[in-house]
XYZ file of C-alpha atoms in Angstrom:
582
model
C -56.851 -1.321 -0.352
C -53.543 -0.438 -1.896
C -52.578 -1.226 -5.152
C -50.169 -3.839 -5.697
C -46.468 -2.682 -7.033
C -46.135 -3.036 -10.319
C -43.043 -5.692 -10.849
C -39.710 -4.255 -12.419
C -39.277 -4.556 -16.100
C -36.062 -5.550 -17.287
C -34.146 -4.179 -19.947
C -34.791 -6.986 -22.239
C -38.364 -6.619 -22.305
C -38.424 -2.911 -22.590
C -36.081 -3.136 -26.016
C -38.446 -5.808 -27.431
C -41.516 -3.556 -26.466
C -38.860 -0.539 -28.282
C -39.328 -2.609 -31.487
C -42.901 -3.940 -31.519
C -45.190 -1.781 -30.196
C -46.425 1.312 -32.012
C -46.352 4.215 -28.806
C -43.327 3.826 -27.080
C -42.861 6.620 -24.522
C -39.291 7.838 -24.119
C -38.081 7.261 -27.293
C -37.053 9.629 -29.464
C -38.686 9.809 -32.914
C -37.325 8.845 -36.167
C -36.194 12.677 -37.585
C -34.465 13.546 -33.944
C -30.892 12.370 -35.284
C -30.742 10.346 -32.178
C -27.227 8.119 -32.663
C -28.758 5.495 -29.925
C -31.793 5.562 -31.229
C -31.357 5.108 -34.828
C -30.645 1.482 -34.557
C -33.898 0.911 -32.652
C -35.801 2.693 -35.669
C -34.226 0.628 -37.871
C -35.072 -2.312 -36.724
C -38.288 -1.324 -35.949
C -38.758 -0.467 -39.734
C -37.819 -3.992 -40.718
C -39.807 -5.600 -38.376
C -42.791 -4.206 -39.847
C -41.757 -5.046 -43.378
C -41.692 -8.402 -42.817
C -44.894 -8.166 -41.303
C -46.327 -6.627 -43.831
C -44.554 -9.268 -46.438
C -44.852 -12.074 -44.477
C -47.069 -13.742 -46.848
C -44.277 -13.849 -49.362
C -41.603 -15.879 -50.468
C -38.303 -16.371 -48.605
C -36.268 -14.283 -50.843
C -38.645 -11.499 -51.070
C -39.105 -10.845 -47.395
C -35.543 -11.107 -47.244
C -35.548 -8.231 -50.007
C -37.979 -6.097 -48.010
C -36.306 -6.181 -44.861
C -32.638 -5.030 -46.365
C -34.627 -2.217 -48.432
C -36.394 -1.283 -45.469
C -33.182 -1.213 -43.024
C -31.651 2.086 -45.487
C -28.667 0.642 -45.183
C -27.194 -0.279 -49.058
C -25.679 3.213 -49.444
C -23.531 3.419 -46.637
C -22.283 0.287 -46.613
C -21.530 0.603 -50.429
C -19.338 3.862 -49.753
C -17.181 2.275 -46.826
C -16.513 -0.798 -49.196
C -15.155 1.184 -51.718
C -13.076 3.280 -49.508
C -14.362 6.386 -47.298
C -11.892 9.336 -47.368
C -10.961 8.841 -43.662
C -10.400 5.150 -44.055
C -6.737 5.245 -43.586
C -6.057 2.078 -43.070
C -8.799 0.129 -44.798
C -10.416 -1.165 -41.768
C -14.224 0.173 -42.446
C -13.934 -1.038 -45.980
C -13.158 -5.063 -44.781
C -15.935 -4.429 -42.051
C -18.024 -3.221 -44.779
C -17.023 -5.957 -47.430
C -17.598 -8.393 -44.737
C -21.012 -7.174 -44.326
C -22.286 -7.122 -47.884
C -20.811 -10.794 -48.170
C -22.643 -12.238 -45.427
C -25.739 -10.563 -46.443
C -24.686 -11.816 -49.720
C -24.700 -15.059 -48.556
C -27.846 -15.185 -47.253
C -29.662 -14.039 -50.075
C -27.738 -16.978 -52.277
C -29.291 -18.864 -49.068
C -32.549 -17.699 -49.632
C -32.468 -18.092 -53.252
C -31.307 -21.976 -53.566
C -34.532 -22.619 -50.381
C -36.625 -21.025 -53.364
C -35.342 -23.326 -56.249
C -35.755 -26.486 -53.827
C -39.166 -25.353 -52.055
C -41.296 -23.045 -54.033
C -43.800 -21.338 -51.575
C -41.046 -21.476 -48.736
C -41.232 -18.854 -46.244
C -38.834 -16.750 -43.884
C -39.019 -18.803 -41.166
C -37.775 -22.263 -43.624
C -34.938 -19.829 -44.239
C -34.505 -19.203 -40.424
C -34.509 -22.998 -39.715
C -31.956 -23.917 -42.471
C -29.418 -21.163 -41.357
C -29.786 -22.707 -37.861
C -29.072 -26.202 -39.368
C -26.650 -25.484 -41.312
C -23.043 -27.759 -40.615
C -21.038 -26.084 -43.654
C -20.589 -22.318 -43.826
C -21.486 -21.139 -47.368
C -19.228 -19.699 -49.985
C -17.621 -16.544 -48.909
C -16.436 -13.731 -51.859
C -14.950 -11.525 -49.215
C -10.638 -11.577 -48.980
C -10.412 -13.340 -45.399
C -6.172 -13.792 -43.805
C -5.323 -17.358 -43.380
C -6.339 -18.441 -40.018
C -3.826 -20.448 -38.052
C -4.706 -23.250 -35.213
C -8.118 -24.284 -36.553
C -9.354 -26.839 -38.731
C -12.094 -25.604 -41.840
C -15.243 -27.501 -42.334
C -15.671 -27.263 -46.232
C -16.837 -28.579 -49.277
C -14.769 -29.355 -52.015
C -16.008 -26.869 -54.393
C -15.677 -24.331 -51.470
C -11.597 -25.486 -51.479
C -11.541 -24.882 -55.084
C -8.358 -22.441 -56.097
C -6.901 -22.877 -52.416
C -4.513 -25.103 -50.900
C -3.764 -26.524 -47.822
C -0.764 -27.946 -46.218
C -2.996 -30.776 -44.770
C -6.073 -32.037 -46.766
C -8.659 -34.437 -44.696
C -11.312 -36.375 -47.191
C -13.468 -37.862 -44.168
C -15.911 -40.431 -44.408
C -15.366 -42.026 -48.150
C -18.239 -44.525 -47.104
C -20.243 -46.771 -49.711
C -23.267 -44.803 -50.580
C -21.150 -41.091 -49.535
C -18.979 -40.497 -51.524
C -19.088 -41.077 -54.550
C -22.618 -40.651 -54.069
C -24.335 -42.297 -57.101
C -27.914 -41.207 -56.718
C -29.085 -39.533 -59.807
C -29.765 -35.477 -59.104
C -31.653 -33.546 -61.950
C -33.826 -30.000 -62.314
C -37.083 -29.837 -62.236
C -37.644 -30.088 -65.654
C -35.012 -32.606 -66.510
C -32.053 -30.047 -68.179
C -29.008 -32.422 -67.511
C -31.276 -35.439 -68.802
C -31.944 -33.128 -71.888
C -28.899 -32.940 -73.034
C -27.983 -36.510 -72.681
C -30.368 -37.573 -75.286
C -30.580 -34.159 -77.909
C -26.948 -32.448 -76.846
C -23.855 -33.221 -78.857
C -23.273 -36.491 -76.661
C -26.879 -37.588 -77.412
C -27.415 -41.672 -78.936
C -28.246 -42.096 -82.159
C -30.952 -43.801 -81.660
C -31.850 -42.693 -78.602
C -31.561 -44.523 -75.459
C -33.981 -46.308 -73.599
C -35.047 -45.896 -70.251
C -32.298 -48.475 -69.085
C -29.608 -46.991 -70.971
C -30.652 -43.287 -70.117
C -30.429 -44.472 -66.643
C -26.606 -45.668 -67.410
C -25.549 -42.818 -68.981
C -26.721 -40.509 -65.885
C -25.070 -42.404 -63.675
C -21.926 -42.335 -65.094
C -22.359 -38.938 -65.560
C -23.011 -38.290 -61.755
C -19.799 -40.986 -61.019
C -18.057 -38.636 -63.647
C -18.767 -35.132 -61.448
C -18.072 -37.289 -58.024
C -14.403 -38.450 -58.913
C -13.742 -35.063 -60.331
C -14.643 -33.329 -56.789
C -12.391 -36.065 -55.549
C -9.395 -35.180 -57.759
C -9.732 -31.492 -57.083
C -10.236 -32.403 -52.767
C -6.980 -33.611 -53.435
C -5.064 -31.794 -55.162
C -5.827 -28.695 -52.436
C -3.100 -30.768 -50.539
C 0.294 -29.336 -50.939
C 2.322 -32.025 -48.377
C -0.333 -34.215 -47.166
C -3.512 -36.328 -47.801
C -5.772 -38.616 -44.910
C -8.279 -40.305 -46.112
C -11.030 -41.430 -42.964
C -13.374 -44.190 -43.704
C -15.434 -46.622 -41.337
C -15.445 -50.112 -41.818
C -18.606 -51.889 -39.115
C -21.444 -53.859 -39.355
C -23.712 -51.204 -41.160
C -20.797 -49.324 -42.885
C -17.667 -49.306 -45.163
C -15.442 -47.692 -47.182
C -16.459 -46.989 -50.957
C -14.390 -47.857 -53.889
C -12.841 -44.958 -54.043
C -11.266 -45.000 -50.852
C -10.535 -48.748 -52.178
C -8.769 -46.737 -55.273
C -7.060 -44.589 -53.349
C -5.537 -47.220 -50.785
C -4.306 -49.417 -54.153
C -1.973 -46.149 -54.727
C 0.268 -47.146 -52.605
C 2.873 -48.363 -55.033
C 3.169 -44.867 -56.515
C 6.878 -43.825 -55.924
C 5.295 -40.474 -54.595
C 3.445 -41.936 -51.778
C 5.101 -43.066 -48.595
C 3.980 -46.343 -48.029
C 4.282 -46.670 -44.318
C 2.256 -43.738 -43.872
C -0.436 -45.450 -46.201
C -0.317 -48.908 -45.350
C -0.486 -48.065 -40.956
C -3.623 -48.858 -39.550
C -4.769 -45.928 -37.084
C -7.144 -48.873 -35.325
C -10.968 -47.383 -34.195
C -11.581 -43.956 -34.479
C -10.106 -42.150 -30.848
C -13.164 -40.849 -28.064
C -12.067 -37.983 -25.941
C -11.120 -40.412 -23.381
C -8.592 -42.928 -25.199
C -7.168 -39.468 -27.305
C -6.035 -38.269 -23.552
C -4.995 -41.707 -22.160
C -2.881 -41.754 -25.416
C -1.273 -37.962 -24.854
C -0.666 -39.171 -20.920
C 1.742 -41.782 -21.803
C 3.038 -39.995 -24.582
C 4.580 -37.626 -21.872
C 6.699 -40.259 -20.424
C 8.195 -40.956 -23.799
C 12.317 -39.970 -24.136
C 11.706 -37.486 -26.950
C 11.659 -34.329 -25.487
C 9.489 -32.589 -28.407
C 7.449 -35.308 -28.452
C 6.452 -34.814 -24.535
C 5.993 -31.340 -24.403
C 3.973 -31.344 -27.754
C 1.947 -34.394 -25.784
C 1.655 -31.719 -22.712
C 0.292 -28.632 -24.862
C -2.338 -30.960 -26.715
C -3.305 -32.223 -23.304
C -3.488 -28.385 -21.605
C -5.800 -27.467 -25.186
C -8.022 -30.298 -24.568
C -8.998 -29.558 -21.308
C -9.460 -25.929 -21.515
C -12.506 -27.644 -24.564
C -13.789 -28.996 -21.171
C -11.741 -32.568 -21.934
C -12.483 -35.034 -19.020
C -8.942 -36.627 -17.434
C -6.572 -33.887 -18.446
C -5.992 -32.306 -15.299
C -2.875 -33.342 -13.557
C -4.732 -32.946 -10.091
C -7.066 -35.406 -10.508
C -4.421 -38.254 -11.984
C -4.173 -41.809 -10.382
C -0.676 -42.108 -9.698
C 1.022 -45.356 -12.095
C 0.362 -48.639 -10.083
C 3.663 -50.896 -10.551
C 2.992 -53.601 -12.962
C 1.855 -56.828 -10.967
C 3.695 -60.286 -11.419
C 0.376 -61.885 -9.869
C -0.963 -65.017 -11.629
C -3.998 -64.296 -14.032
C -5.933 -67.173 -12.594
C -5.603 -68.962 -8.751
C -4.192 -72.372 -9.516
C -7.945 -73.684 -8.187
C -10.045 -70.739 -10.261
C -11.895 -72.597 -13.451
C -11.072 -70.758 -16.916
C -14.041 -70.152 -18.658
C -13.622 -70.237 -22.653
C -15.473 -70.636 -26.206
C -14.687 -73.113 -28.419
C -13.261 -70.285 -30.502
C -11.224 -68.416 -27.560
C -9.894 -71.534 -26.951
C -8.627 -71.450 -30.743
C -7.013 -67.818 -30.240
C -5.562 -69.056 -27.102
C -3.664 -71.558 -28.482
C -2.479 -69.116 -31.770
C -1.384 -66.763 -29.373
C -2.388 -66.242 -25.728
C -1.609 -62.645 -25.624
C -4.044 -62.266 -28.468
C -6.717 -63.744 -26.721
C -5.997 -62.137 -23.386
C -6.300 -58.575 -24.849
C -9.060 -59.543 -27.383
C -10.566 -60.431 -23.760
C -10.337 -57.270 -22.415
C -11.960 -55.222 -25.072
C -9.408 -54.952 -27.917
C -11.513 -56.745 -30.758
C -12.848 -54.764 -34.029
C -16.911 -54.606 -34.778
C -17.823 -57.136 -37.596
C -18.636 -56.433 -40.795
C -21.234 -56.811 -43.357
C -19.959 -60.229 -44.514
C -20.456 -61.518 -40.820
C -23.659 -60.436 -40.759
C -25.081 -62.387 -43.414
C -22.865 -65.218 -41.932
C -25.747 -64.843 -39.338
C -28.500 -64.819 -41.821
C -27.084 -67.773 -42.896
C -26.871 -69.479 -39.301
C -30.268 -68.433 -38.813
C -31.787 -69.937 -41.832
C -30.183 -73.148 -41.070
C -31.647 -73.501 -37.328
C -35.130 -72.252 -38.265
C -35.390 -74.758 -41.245
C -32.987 -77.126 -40.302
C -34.126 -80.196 -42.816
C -34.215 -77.687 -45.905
C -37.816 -78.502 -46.125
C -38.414 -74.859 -47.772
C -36.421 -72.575 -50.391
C -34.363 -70.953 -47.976
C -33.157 -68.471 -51.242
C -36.580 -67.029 -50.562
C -35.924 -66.961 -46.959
C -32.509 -65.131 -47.412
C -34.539 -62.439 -49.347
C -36.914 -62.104 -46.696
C -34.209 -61.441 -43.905
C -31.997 -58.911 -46.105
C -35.011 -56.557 -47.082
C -33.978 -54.719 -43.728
C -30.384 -54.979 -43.874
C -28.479 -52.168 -44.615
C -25.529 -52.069 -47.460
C -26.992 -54.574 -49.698
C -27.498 -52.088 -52.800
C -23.897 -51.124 -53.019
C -21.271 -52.640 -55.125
C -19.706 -54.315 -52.567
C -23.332 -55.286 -50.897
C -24.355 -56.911 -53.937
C -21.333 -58.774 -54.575
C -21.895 -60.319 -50.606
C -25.664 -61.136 -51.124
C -24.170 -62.793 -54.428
C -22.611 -64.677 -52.536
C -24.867 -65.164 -49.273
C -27.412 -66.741 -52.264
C -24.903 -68.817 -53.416
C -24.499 -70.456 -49.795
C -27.933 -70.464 -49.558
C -28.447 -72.738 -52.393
C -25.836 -75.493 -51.115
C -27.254 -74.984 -48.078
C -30.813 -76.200 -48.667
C -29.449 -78.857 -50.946
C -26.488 -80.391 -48.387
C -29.595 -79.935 -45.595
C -32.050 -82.251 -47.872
C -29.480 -84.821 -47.830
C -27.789 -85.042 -44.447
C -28.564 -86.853 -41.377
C -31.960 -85.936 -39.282
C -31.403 -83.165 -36.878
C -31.264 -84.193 -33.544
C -30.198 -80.859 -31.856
C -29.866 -76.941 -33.897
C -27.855 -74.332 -31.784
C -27.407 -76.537 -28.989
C -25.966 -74.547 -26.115
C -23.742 -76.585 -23.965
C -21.075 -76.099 -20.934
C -18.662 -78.247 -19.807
C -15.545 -78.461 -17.607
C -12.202 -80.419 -18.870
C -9.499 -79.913 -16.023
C -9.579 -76.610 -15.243
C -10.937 -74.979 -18.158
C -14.740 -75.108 -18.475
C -15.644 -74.693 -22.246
C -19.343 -72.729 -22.785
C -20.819 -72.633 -26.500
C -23.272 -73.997 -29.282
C -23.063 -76.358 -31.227
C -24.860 -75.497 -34.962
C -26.058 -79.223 -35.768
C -25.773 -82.192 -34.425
C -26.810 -84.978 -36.557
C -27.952 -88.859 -36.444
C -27.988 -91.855 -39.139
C -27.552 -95.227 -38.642
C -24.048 -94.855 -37.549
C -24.625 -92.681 -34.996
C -23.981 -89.150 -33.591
C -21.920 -86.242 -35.818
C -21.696 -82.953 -34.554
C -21.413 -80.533 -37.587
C -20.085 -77.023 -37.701
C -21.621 -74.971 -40.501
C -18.954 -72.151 -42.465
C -19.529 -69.552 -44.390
C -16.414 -68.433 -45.429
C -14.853 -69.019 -49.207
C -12.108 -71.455 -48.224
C -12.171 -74.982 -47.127
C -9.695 -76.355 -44.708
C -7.648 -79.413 -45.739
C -8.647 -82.903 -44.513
C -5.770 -82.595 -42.385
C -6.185 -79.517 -40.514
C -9.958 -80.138 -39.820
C -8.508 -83.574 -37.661
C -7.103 -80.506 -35.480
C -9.766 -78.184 -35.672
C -10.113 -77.354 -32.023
C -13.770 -76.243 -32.122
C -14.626 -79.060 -33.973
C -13.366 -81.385 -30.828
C -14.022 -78.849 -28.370
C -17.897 -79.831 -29.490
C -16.931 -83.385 -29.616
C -15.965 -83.182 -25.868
C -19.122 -81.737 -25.015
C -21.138 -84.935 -26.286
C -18.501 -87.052 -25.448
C -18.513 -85.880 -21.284
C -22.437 -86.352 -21.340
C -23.382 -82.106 -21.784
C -26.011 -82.968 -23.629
C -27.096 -85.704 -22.178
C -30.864 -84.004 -21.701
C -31.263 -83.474 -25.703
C -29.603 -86.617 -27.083
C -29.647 -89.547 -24.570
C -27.074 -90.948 -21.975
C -25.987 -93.368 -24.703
C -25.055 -90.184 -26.820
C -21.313 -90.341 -26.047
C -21.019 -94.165 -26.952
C -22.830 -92.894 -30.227
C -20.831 -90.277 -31.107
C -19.098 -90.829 -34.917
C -17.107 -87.631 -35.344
C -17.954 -84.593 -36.821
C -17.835 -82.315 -40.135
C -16.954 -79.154 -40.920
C -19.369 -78.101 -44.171
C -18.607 -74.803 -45.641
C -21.326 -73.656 -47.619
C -19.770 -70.592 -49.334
C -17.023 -71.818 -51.428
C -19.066 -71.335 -54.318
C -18.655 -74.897 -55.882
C -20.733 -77.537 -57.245
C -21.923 -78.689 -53.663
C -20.604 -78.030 -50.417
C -17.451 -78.725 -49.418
C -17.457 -81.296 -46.439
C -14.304 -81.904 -43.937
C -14.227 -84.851 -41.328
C -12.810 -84.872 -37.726
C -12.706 -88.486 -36.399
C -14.555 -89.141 -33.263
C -11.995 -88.368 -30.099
C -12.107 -91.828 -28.736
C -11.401 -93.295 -32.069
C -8.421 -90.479 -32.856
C -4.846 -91.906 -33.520
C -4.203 -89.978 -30.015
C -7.328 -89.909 -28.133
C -6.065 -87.856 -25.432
C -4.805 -85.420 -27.677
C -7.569 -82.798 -27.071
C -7.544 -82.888 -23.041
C -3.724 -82.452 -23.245
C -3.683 -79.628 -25.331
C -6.495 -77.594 -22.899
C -4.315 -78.519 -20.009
C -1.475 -76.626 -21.637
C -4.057 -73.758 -22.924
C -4.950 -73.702 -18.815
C -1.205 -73.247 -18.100
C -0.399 -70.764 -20.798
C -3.159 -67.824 -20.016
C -3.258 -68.295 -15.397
C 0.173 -67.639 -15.118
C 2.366 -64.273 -14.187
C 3.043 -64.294 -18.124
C 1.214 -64.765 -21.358
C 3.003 -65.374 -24.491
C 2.728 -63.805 -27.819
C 3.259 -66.579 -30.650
C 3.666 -65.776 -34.746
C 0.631 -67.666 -36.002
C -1.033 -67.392 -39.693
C -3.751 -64.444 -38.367
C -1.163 -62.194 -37.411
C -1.455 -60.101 -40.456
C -4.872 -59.800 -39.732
C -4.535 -59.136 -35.672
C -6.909 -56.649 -33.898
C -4.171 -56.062 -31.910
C -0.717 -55.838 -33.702
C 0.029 -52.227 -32.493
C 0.865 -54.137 -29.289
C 2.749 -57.111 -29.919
C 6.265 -57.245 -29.425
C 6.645 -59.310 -32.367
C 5.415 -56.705 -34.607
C 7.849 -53.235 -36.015
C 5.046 -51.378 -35.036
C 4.134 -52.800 -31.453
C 4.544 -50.773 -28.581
C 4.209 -51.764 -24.886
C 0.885 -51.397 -22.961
């Protein structure tokens, strides 16, 4: 039989068999003063150093391998300047060089302090993880069209026509955990240096004293970030349900009084952070805008983002602009389906709720969160027949941003509302329904919900809203409150019917609006007289009929109301300086 053919090697394989294997035929030895084959040697002589080393530290295999490589003395002759250098371009190759490899023995050096016993492939993995380039000693030119990723201290004795501090987040920056040596130096000098206690502090007060210390270092980075800036500062924070800004972004936004600070700049809210997509669909109608700068500026930043692979920026592939319709939202027969509380924005401002509707609300925050945990609390318990304190403290152990400033201030206050909460509970009327889902239609407009509590004494039915929030509404805005009667028309049009009886709408008595978190005495109760019994007992029905009219037809309206400040989404309003038309 024949032998099979031996399959092709590729180039790849025979360099790596070049620089591992001891007998490699064809290549020239060591002493030949072969030019392409002097890089193979070297190699192979630092392979086999850190073989031989491999035992050791990070920083000394790193030594071996650049003592094995014979490269320090030519590289140290073309930094300071070869003869035939003329115009200095093998001495910044060469300067380069050394300060890389300079670099990575600083690298290798800090892995050391951190991890004693760390070895050269920890070093390989934290190079490859690295985000943040490391301090460079090398002269580098000013790059131009690019944005550097650094640290402040890596800034320090540079400027910058445009300074970014991103992400000032609680917990971030200023980061407040305490960082000490091994062998407790910084500590050290806190209680024997020249600003050591007389006596000397406790464990508390050392505590104290280190963390100001570390808030000390943190604000100083913070001043120096910012004075890199020569024309401008932007400060970035996030502001959701598991994060938000830290004081110091807090500090910085209270500057806004300084004479030196433009104000509108400051004070403009740049809305949620842009995706690729909205950052094109942004640039598109920017190039139909009358400014002529403006547009072509629009159409460069638009070509740049989709030679970075950006999806939507190629002309080709655009929709062309569909005319705006003057169609109805709504078929005069088609129900409306609301909230309760949609059915409040609606009536503020029906242009608010119709583009709330379609996606243009902001994430909640940490203080509607524990507005849950409250909530929650007061269905799973709802006579108060436990310490729901003890409860609350259960739910937060897993909740993130309750051992910041700002957290602890909240959970202040979530125990606070707790505490009325388990005491108004104790004393109100039995529970005859907790979270009571409910759907009914009035006219057009079919109203879908829960109702928190709905309770029962000897005079009957109450339905009863439960707030969190720190102020109380007058007695004569809760007789409006429109989720307060929007529940009051569920009981009273026999929705829950299955839960509470069919005599439940001949029982109904009103309702109450108890706000738990005003931090008083007790909690602060509001009444809403039942709807049949109302000055105007048609008042409700009438003013959903209108809400019907108001978001169906070919216009919505956009009304000045007291959340306006406060809008998700004032860039678009007409009303507002800084609107702009969808």
């Amino acid at each position: 039989t024949e032998d099979a053919p031996t399959p092709p090697v590729t180039s790849e394989e025979l360099l790596a068999r070049a620089l591992v294997e001891d007998e490699v035929p064809g290549l020239p030895a060591a002493d030949a003063r072969d030019r392409a084959a002097a890089p193979v040697h070297r190699l192979r002589d630092m392979i086999r150093a850190v073989r031989e080393h491999r035992e050791d530290g990070a920083e000394q295999v790193l030594w071996h391998a650049w003592d094995a490589s014979g490269l320090a003395g030519g590289w140290r002759r073309a930094a300071l300047g070869d003869a035939g250098d003329v115009d200095g371009a093998r001495a910044r190759m060469a300067a380069a060089r050394l300060d890389a490899l300079l670099e990575l023995f600083a690298a290798a050096e800090r892995l050391t302090e951190r991890r004693p016993g760390a070895g050269a492939l920890d070093l390989v993995e934290q190079i490859r993880a690295q985000a943040v380039v490391e301090d460079t000693l090398a002269p580098a030119a000013a790059a131009r069209g690019r944005i550097d990723v650094l640290t402040p201290a890596q800034l320090a004795g540079e400027h910058r026509d445009t300074v970014v501090l991103a992400r000032l987040q609680e917990g971030a920056w200023p980061d407040l955990r305490l960082r000490s040596t091994l062998f407790g130096a910084a500590d050290l000098s806190l209680l024997a240096g020249p600003r050591a206690a007389d006596p000397a502090p406790g464990p508390e007060a050392l505590r104290a004293l280190q963390r100001e210390q570390v808030l000390a270092d943190e604000l100083r980075l913070a001043v120096s970030a910012l004075a890199r800036a020569r024309t401008r500062v932007l400060l970035t924070a996030i502001e959701g349900e598991q994060e938000e800004p830290s004081a110091l972004f807090d500090v910085l936004e209270d500057a806004a009084g300084e004479p030196w600070i433009d104000p509108e700049v400051l004070r403009r809210d740049p809305g949620p952070a842009p995706d690729a997509r909205r950052l094109v669909a942004a640039l598109r109608r920017r190039l139909h805008e009358e400014d002529p700068v403006r547009s072509r500026d629009a159409a460069l930043a638009l070509e740049a983002l989709g030679r970075a692979g950006a999806p939507g920026t190629d002309p080709g592939r655009w929709y062309h602009q569909q005319p705006s319709s003057t169609a109805p939202l709504h078929g005069p027969d088609d129900p409306i389906t609301l909230s309760p509380s949609a059915l409040e924005r609606a009536v503020d401002c029906p242009q608010s709720w119709l583009m709330e509707r379609a996606g243009g609300t902001r994430a909640g925050g940490p203080a509607q969160l524990l507005g849950t945990a409250i909530h929650h609390l007061a269905q799973i318990h709802p006579r108060g027949e436990v310490d729901l304190l003890d409860e609350l403290h259960t739910l937060l152990r897993g909740m993130p941003g309750t051992d910041t400033w700002s957290g602890r201030r909240r959970v202040r206050h979530a125990e606070d509302a707790a505490r009325l909460l388990t005491e108004h509970l104790r004393v109100a009327g039995e529970p005859l329904a907790v979270e009571a889902p409910f759907e009914v239609a009035l006219d057009r407009v079919r109203l879908r919900g829960s109702i928190d509590r709905i309770e029962g004494d000897a005079t009957g039915l109450r339905v009863v809203d439960l707030k969190t929030g720190r102020t109380a509404k007058s007695a004569a805005k809760a007789e409006e409150d429109l989720q307060l009667a929007a529940y009051q028309a569920a009981v009273r049009e026999g929705a829950l019917a299955e839960q509470l009886g069919e005599d439940a709408p001949e029982r109904l008595n009103g309702a109450q609006l108890v706000y738990v978190g005003t931090g008083g005495k007790k909690a602060a109760v509001r009444t809403q007289t039942a709807l049949p019994r109302a000055e105007h007992p048609e008042w409700f029905d009438e003013l959903v009929r209108d809400v019907a009219r108001d978001v169906s037809g070919e216009h919505v309206t956009a009304r000045r109301n007291a959340h306006c400040d406060h809008c998700a989404v004032r860039a678009s309003c007409p009303l507002q300086p800084e609107g702009e038309q969808l």
